[in-house]
Coordinates of C-alpha atoms in Angstrom, one line a residue:
Chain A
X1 CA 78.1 17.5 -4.6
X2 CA 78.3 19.0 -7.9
X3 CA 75.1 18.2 -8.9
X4 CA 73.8 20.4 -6.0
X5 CA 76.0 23.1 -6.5
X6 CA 74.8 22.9 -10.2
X7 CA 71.3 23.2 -9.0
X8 CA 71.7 26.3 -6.8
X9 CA 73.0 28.2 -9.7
X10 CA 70.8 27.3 -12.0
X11 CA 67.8 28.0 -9.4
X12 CA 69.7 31.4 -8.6
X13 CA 69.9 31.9 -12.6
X14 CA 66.4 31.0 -13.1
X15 CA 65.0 33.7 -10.1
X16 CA 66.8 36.3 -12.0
X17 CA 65.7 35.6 -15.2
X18 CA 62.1 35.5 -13.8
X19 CA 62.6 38.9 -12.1
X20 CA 64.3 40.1 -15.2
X21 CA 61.5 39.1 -17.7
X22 CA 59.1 40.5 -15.1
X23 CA 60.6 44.0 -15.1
X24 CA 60.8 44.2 -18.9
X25 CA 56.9 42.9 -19.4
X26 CA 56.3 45.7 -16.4
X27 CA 58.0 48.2 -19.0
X28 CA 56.0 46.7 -22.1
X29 CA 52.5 47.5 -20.0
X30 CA 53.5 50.7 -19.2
X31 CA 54.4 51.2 -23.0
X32 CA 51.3 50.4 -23.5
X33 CA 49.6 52.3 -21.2
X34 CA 48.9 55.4 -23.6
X35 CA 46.5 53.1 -25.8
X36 CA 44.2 53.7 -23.1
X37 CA 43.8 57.2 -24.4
X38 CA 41.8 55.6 -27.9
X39 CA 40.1 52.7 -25.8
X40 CA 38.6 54.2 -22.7
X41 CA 36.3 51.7 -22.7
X42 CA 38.7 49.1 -22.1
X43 CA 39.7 50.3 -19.2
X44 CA 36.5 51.4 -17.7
X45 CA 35.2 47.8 -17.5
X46 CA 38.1 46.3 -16.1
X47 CA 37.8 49.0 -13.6
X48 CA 34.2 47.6 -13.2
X49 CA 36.0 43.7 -13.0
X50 CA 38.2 44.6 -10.5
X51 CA 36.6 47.8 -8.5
X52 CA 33.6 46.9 -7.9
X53 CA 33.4 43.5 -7.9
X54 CA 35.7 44.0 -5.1
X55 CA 33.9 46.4 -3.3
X56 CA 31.1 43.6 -1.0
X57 CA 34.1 42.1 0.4
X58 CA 36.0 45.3 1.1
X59 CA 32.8 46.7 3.0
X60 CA 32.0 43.8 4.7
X61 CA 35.7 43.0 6.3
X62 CA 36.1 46.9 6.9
X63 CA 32.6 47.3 8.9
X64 CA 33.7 44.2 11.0
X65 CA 37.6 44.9 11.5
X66 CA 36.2 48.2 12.8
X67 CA 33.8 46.9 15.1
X68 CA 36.3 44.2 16.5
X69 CA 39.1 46.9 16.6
X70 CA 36.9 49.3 18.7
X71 CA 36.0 46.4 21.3
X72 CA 39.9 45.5 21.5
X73 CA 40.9 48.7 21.9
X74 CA 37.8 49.2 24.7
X75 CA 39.2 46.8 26.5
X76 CA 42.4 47.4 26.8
X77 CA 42.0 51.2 27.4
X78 CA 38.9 51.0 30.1
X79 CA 41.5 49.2 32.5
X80 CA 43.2 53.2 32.2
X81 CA 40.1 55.1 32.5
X82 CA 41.1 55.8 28.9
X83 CA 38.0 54.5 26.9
X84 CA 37.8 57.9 25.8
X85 CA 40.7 57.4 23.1
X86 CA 39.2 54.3 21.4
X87 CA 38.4 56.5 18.2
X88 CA 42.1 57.2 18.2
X89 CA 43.0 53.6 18.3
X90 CA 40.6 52.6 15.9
X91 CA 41.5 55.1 13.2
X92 CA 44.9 55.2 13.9
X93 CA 45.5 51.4 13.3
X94 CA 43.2 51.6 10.1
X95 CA 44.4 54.6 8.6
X96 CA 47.8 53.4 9.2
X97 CA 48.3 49.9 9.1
X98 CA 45.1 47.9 8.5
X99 CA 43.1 50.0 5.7
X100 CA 45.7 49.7 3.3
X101 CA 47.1 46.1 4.5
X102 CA 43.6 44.3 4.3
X103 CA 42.5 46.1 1.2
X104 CA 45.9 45.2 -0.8
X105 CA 45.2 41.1 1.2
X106 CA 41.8 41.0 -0.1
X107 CA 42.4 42.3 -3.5
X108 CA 45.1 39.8 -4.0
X109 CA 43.0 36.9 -3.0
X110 CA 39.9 38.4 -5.1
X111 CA 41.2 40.0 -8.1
X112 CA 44.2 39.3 -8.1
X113 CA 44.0 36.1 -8.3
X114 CA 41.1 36.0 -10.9
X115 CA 43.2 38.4 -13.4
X116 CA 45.7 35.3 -13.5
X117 CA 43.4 32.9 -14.2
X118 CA 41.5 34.8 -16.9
X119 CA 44.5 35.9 -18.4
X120 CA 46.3 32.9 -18.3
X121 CA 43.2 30.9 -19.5
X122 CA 43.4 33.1 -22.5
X123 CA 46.8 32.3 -23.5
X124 CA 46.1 28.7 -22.4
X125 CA 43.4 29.0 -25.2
X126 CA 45.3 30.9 -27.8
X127 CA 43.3 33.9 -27.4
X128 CA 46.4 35.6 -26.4
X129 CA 48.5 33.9 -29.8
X130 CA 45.0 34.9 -32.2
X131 CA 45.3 38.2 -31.1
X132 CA 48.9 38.9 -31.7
X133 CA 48.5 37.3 -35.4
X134 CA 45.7 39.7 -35.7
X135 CA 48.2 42.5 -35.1
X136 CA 46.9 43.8 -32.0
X137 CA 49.4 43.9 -29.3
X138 CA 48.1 41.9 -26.4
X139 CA 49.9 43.9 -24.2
X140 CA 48.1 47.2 -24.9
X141 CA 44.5 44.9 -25.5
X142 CA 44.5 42.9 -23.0
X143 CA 47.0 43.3 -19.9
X144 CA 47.7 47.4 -19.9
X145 CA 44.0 48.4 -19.1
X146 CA 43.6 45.3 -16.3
X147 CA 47.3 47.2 -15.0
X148 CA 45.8 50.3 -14.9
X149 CA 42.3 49.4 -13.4
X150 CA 44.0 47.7 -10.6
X151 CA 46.5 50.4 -9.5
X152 CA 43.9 53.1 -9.4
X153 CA 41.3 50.5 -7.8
X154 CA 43.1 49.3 -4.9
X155 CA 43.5 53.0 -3.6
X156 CA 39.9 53.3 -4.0
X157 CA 39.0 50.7 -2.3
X158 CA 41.1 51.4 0.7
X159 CA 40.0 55.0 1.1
X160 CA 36.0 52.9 1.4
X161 CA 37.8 50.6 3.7
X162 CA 38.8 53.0 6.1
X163 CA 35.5 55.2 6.0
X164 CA 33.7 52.0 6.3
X165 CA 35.6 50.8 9.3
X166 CA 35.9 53.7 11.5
X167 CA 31.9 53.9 10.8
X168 CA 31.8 49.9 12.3
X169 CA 34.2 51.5 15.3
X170 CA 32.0 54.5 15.9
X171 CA 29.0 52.1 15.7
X172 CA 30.6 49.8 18.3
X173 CA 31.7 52.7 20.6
X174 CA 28.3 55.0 20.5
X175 CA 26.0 52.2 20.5
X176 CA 27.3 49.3 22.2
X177 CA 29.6 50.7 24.7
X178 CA 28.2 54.2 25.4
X179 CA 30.9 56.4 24.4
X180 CA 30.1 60.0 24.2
X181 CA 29.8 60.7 20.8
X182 CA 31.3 65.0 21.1
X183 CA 34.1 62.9 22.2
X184 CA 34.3 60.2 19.8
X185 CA 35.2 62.6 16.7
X186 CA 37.0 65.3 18.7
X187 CA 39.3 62.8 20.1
X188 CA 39.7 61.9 16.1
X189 CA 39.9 65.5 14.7
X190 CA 42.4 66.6 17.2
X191 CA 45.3 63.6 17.1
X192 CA 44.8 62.3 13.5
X193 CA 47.1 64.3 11.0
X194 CA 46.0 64.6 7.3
X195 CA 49.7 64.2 6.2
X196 CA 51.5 61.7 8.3
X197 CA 48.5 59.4 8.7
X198 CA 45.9 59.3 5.8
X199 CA 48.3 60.2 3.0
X200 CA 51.0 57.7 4.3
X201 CA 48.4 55.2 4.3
X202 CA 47.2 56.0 0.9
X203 CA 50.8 56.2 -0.5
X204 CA 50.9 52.9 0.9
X205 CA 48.0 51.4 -0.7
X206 CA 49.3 52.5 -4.3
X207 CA 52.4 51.3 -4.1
X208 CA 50.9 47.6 -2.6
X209 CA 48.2 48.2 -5.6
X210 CA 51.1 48.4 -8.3
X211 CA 52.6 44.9 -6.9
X212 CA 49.7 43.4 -6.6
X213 CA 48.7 44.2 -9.7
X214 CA 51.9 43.7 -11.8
X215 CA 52.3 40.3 -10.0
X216 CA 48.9 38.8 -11.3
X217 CA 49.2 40.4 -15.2
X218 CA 52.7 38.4 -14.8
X219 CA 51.9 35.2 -13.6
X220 CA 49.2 34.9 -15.8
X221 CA 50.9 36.2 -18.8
X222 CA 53.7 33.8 -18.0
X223 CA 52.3 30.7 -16.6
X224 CA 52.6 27.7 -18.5
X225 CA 49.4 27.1 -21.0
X226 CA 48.1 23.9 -19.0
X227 CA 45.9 23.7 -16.3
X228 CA 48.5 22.2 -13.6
X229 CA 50.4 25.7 -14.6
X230 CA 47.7 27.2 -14.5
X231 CA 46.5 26.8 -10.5
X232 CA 49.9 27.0 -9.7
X233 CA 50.2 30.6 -11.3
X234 CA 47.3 31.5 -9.4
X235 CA 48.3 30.1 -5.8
X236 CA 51.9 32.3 -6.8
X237 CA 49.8 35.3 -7.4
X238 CA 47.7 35.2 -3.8
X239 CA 51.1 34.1 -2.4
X240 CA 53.3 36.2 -3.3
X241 CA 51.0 39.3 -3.4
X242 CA 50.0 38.9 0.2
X243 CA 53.5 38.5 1.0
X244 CA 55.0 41.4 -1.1
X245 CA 52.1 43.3 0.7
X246 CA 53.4 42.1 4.5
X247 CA 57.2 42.8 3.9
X248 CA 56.6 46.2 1.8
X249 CA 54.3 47.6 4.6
X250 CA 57.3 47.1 6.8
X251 CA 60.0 48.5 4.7
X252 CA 57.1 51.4 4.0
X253 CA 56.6 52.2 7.8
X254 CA 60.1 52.1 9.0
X255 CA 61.0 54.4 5.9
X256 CA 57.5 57.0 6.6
X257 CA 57.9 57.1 10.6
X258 CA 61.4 57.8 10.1
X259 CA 62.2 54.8 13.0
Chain B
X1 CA 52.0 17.6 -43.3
X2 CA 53.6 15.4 -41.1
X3 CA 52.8 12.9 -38.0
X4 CA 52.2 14.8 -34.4
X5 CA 54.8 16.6 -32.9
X6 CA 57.2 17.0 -35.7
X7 CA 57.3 21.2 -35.7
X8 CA 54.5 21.9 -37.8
X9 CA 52.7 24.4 -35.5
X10 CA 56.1 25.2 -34.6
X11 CA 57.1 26.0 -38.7
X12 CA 53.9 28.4 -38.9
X13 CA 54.9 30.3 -35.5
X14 CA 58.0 31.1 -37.2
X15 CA 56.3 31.9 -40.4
X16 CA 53.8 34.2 -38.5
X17 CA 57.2 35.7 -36.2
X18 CA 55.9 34.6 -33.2
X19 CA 59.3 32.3 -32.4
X20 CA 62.6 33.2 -33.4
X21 CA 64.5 30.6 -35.9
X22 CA 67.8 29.8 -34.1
X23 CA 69.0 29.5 -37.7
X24 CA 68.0 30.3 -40.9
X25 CA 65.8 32.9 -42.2
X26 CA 61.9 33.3 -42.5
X27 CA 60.8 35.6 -45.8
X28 CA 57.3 36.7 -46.6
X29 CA 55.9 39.3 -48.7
X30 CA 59.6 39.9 -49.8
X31 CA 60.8 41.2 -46.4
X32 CA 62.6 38.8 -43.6
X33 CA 60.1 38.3 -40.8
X34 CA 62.4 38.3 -38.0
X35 CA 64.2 41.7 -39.2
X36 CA 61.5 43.8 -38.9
X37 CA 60.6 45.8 -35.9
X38 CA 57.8 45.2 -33.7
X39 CA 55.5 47.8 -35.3
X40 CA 57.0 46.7 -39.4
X41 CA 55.8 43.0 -37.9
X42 CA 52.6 43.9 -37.0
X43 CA 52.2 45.8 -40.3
X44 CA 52.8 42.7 -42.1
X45 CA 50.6 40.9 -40.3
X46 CA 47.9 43.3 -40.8
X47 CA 48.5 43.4 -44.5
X48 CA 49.5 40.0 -45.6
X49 CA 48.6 37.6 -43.0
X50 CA 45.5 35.7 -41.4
X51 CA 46.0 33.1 -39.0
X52 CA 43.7 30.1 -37.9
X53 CA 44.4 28.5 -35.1
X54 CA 43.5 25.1 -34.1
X55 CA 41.2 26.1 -31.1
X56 CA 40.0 28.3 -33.3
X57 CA 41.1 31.2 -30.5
X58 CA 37.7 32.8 -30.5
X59 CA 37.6 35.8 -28.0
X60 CA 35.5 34.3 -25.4
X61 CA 33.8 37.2 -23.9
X62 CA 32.2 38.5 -27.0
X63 CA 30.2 37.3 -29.6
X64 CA 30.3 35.6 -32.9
X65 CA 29.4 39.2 -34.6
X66 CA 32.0 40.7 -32.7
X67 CA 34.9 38.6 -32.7
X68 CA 34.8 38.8 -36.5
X69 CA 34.3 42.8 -36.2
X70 CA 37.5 42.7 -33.7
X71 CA 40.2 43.4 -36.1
X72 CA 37.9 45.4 -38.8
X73 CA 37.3 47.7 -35.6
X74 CA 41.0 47.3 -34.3
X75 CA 42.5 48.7 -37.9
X76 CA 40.4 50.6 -39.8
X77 CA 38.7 54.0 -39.1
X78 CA 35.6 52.6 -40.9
X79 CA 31.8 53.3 -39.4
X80 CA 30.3 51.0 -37.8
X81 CA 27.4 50.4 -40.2
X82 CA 29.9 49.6 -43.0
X83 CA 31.7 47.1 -40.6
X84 CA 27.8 45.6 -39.8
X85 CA 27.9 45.1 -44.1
X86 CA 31.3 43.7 -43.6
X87 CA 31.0 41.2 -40.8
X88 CA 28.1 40.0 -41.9
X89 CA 29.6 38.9 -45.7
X90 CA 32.4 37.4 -44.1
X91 CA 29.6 35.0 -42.0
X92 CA 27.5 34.7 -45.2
X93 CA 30.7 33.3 -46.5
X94 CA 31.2 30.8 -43.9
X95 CA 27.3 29.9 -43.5
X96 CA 27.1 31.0 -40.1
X97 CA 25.0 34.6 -40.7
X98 CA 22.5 33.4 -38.3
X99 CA 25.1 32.6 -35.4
X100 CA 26.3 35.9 -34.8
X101 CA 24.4 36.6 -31.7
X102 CA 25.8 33.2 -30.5
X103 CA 28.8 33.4 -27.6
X104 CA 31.9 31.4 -28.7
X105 CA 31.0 28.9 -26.1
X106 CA 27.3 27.5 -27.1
X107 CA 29.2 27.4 -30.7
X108 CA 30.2 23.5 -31.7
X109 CA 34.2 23.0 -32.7
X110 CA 33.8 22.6 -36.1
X111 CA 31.4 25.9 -36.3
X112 CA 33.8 27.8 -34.2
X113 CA 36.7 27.1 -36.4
X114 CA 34.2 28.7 -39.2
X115 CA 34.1 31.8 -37.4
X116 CA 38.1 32.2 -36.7
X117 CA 38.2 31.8 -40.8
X118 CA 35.4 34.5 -40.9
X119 CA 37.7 36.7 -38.9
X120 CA 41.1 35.5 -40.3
X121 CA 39.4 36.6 -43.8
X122 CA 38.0 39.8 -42.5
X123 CA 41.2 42.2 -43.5
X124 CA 41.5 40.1 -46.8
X125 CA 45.2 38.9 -45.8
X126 CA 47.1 37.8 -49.0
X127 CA 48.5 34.6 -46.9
X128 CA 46.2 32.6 -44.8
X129 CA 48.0 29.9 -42.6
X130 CA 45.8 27.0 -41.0
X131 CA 46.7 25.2 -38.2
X132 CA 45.3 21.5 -38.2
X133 CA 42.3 22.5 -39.4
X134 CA 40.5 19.5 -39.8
X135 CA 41.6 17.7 -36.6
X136 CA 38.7 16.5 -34.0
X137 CA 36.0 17.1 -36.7
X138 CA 33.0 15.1 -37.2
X139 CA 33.0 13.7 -41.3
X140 CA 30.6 16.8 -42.2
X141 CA 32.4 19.6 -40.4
X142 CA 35.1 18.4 -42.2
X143 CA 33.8 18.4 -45.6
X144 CA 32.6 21.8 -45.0
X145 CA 35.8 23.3 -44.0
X146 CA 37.7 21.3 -46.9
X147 CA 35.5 23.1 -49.1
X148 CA 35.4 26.4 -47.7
X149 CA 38.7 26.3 -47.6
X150 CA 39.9 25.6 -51.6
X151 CA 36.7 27.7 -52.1
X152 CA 38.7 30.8 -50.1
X153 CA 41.7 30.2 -51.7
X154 CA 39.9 30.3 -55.5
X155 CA 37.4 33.1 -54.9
X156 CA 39.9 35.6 -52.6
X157 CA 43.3 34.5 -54.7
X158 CA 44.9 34.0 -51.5
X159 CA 47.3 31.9 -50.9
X160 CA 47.0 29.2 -48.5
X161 CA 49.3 27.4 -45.9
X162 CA 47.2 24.9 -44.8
X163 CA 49.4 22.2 -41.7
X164 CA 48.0 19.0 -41.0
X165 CA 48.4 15.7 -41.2
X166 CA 44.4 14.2 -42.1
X167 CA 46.4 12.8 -45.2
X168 CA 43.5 12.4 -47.8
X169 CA 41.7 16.0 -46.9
X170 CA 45.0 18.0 -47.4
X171 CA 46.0 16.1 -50.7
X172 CA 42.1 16.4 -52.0
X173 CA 42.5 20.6 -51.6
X174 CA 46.8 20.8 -52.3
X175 CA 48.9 22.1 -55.4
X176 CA 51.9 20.8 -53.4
X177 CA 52.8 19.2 -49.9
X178 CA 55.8 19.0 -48.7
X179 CA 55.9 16.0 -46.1
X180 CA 58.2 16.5 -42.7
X181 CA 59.6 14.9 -39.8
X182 CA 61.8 15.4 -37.2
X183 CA 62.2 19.0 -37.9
X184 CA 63.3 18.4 -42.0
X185 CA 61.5 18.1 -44.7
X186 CA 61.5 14.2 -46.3
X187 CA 60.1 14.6 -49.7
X188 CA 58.0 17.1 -51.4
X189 CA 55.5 17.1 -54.4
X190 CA 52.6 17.5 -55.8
X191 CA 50.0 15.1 -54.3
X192 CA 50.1 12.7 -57.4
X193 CA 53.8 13.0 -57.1
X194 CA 53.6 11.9 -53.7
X195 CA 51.4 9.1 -54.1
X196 CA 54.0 7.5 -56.5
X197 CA 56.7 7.9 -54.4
X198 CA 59.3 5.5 -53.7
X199 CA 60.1 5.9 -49.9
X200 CA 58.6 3.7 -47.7
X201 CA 58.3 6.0 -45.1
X202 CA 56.1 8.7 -46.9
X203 CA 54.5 5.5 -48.3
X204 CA 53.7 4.2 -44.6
X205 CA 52.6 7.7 -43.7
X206 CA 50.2 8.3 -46.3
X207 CA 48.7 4.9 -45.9
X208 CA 48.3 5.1 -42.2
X209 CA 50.1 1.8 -42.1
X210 CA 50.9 0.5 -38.4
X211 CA 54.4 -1.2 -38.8
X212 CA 56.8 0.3 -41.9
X213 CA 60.0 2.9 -41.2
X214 CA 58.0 4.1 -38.4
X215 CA 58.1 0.9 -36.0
X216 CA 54.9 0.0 -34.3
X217 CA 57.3 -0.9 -30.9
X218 CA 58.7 2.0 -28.8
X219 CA 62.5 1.0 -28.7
X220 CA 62.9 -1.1 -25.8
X221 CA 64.8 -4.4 -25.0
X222 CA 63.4 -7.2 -26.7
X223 CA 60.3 -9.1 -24.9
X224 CA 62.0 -11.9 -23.7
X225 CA 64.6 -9.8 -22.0
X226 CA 61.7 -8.3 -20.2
X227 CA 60.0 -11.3 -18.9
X228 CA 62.8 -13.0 -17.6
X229 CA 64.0 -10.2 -15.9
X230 CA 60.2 -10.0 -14.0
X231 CA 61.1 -13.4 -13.5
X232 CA 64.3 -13.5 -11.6
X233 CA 62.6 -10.8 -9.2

């Protein structure tokens, strides 16, 4: 009985810690966010590692969640008479909910979880140790310019996403299911609003960017040097970055719909 | 020197600040390592200390050339043709001038050891600490790096920290060892000093002897205990 009682607070002590340290190295990156300034370079190629890398998979899942969202939605609304609104349902749902949602999903599982790995592999092989003793701040070297490239990547990548998908939708509808094209876009123009829909979806995507992001620097920062720790950092990162991504997209839409 | 897993990596960690002593106090240069602020830390390190680590800790995704460039480029304003001069001296040094083009993978262990001492030498750090430096080399790697490094430590007048426990290497290249275990240090000397010392235990370790101080057996009940305990099951 003890014993158990002893090992929910020290599991409850242990969370907090983790959260703890993970909020101070959080502040440390952004400390060292301003080296950027002298190293643009730095950052440019991790925006390479993680941008554009990313990009096949981002197009590829947007063109076909657009195409499958456009026959759903047909569907659904030809029973109505309604086919007319598909582009409404289709870039509703993306702009909204799925742009930013898959995007911050896919990063996690593609770059996300390869920032762990490489920078836990380089503590794992005292490249992280070496530099330190070197006097250059692995914090500002290595982990602040992957921090950066993520967060301004993942908005990127959703903004492609969406384009990319309603252009699968619109492909589906004109082609395959012979909507009127006039009303296609004016159906669009007319119902979706600049403010409430694309911004809130790009707000969105920033904020899932920054956790995803923060999460992989920090497991792989702190995962532990062997290579059991190692593929269990990474599993944490896809894990818990899909999951932060699920429950924050909740709290984000009851707090931006005002429900 | 000491055997495995008796805090010497752990001893130059706290030399270099990268632990914290629960106790005690860590000086270098004059000025108490664990006192200073991040940036006075990094100062000293920059000034006074090099570092070689046992994996060598090559940065993998660049080359020989500019791994050893790394900190010249990290810490001085300097151009990038006197850096080129630079670089390549400190390979010239180690023998490897005609590697630099090579990526720290297709590099053997013993050869990319030579290149973290390139690069540990690059800011010509008073203080150069070694981390098992010899271990897992073939005999020729090793007599190259036994040489390079009393060679270093004449030609630069640095002074070298050099953990490890290849007995007969260290002793050939030491003014003075001290000997640990556990954590504490047993008995220190000069090498001759050491040789002629009276405690069995530095006696056993020196001689690499199986059975002495240090028993052969894990503690455990004795063998017949054992048996007849399988026995009775």
């Amino acid at each position: 009985m003890m014993g158990w009682l002893q090992g929910i607070g020290h599991n409850t002590l242990s969370r907090f810690q983790r959260v703890g340290s993970g909020s101070l190295f959080l502040w440390q990156c952004i400390l060292g966010l301003p080296y950027m300034v002298q190293r643009p370079k730095l950052f440019i190629r991790q925006l390479y590692y993680v941008g554009v890398q990313t990009l096949l998979i981002i197009l590829v899942a947007g063109l076909f969640v657009g195409m499958v969202l456009a026959l759903q939605a047909y569907i659904v609304l030809v029973d109505f008479g309604a086919e007319e609104s598909i582009s409404l349902m289709v870039s509703l749902s993306i702009l909204r909910e799925l742009g930013p949602v898959f995007t911050g999903l896919l990063f996690a599982g593609r770059a996300g979880s390869a920032l762990t790995a490489e920078i836990g592999l380089m503590k794992s092989t005292e490249q992280l140790s070496g530099m330190e003793m070197m006097a250059v701040d692995p914090m500002k070297y290595i982990i602040a310019p992957r921090f950066l490239a993520g967060v301004i990547a993942v908005p990127l990548l959703t903004s492609i996403f969406m384009a990319i998908a309603i252009l699968g939708g619109y492909f589906v509808a004109i082609e395959m299911l012979g909507i009127y094209e006039g009303v296609f876009w004016s159906q669009m123009q007319n119902n979706v609003d600049f403010y409430s829909d694309l911004i809130n979806g790009m707000i969105k995507s920033l904020v899932f960017g920054f956790v995803i992001v923060w999460i992989a620097v920090f497991e792989g920062y702190d995962c532990i040097p062997t290579s059991e720790g190692l593929g269990q950092a990474t599993t944490r990162t896809v894990v818990h970055g899909s999951l932060a991504v699920l429950g924050l997209d909740f709290i984000l839409t009851a707090l931006m719909f005002n429900v | 020197m000491g055997p495995s897993g008796t805090g010497k990596t752990t001893l130059l960690k706290l030399i270099g600040g990268q632990l914290k002593p629960d106790t005690g106090t860590v000086h270098v240069d004059g000025e108490n390592v664990h006192d200073l602020s991040q940036s006075a830390l990094y100062g000293l390190r920059r000034r006074v200390m090099g570092m070689l680590f046992q994996s060598g800790a090559l940065l993998t995704d660049i080359s020989v050339y500019d791994n050893v460039a790394f900190p010249l480029r990290e810490h001085t304003a300097l151009p990038e043709a006197a850096i080129s001069h630079l670089v390549l001296l400190k390979l010239e040094a180690v023998g490897l001038r005609g590697a630099r083009d090579l990526m720290p993978a297709e590099l053997s262990g013993g050869m990319a050891r030579r290149v973290a001492l390139a690069r540990a030498i690059a800011l010509d750090p008073q203080m150069i600490m070694y981390d098992e430096p010899f271990t897992g080399q073939d005999p020729i790697s090793m007599g190259v790096l036994v040489k390079l490094i009393s060679d270093m430590n004449k030609a630069l007048g640095m002074t070298s920290v050099v953990v490890s426990h290849d007995v007969n290497e260290t002793a050939s290249i030491s003014d003075y060892i001290y000997v640990i275990s556990d954590g504490k240090v047993v008995q220190s000397g000069t090498p001759d000093e050491l040789n002629h010392s009276a405690s069995a235990w530095v006696q056993q370790f020196l001689g690499g002897d199986a059975d002495g101080p240090i028993p052969f057996h894990y503690p455990a009940a004795t063998l017949m205990d054992d048996l007849m305990k399988g026995a009775e099951k």
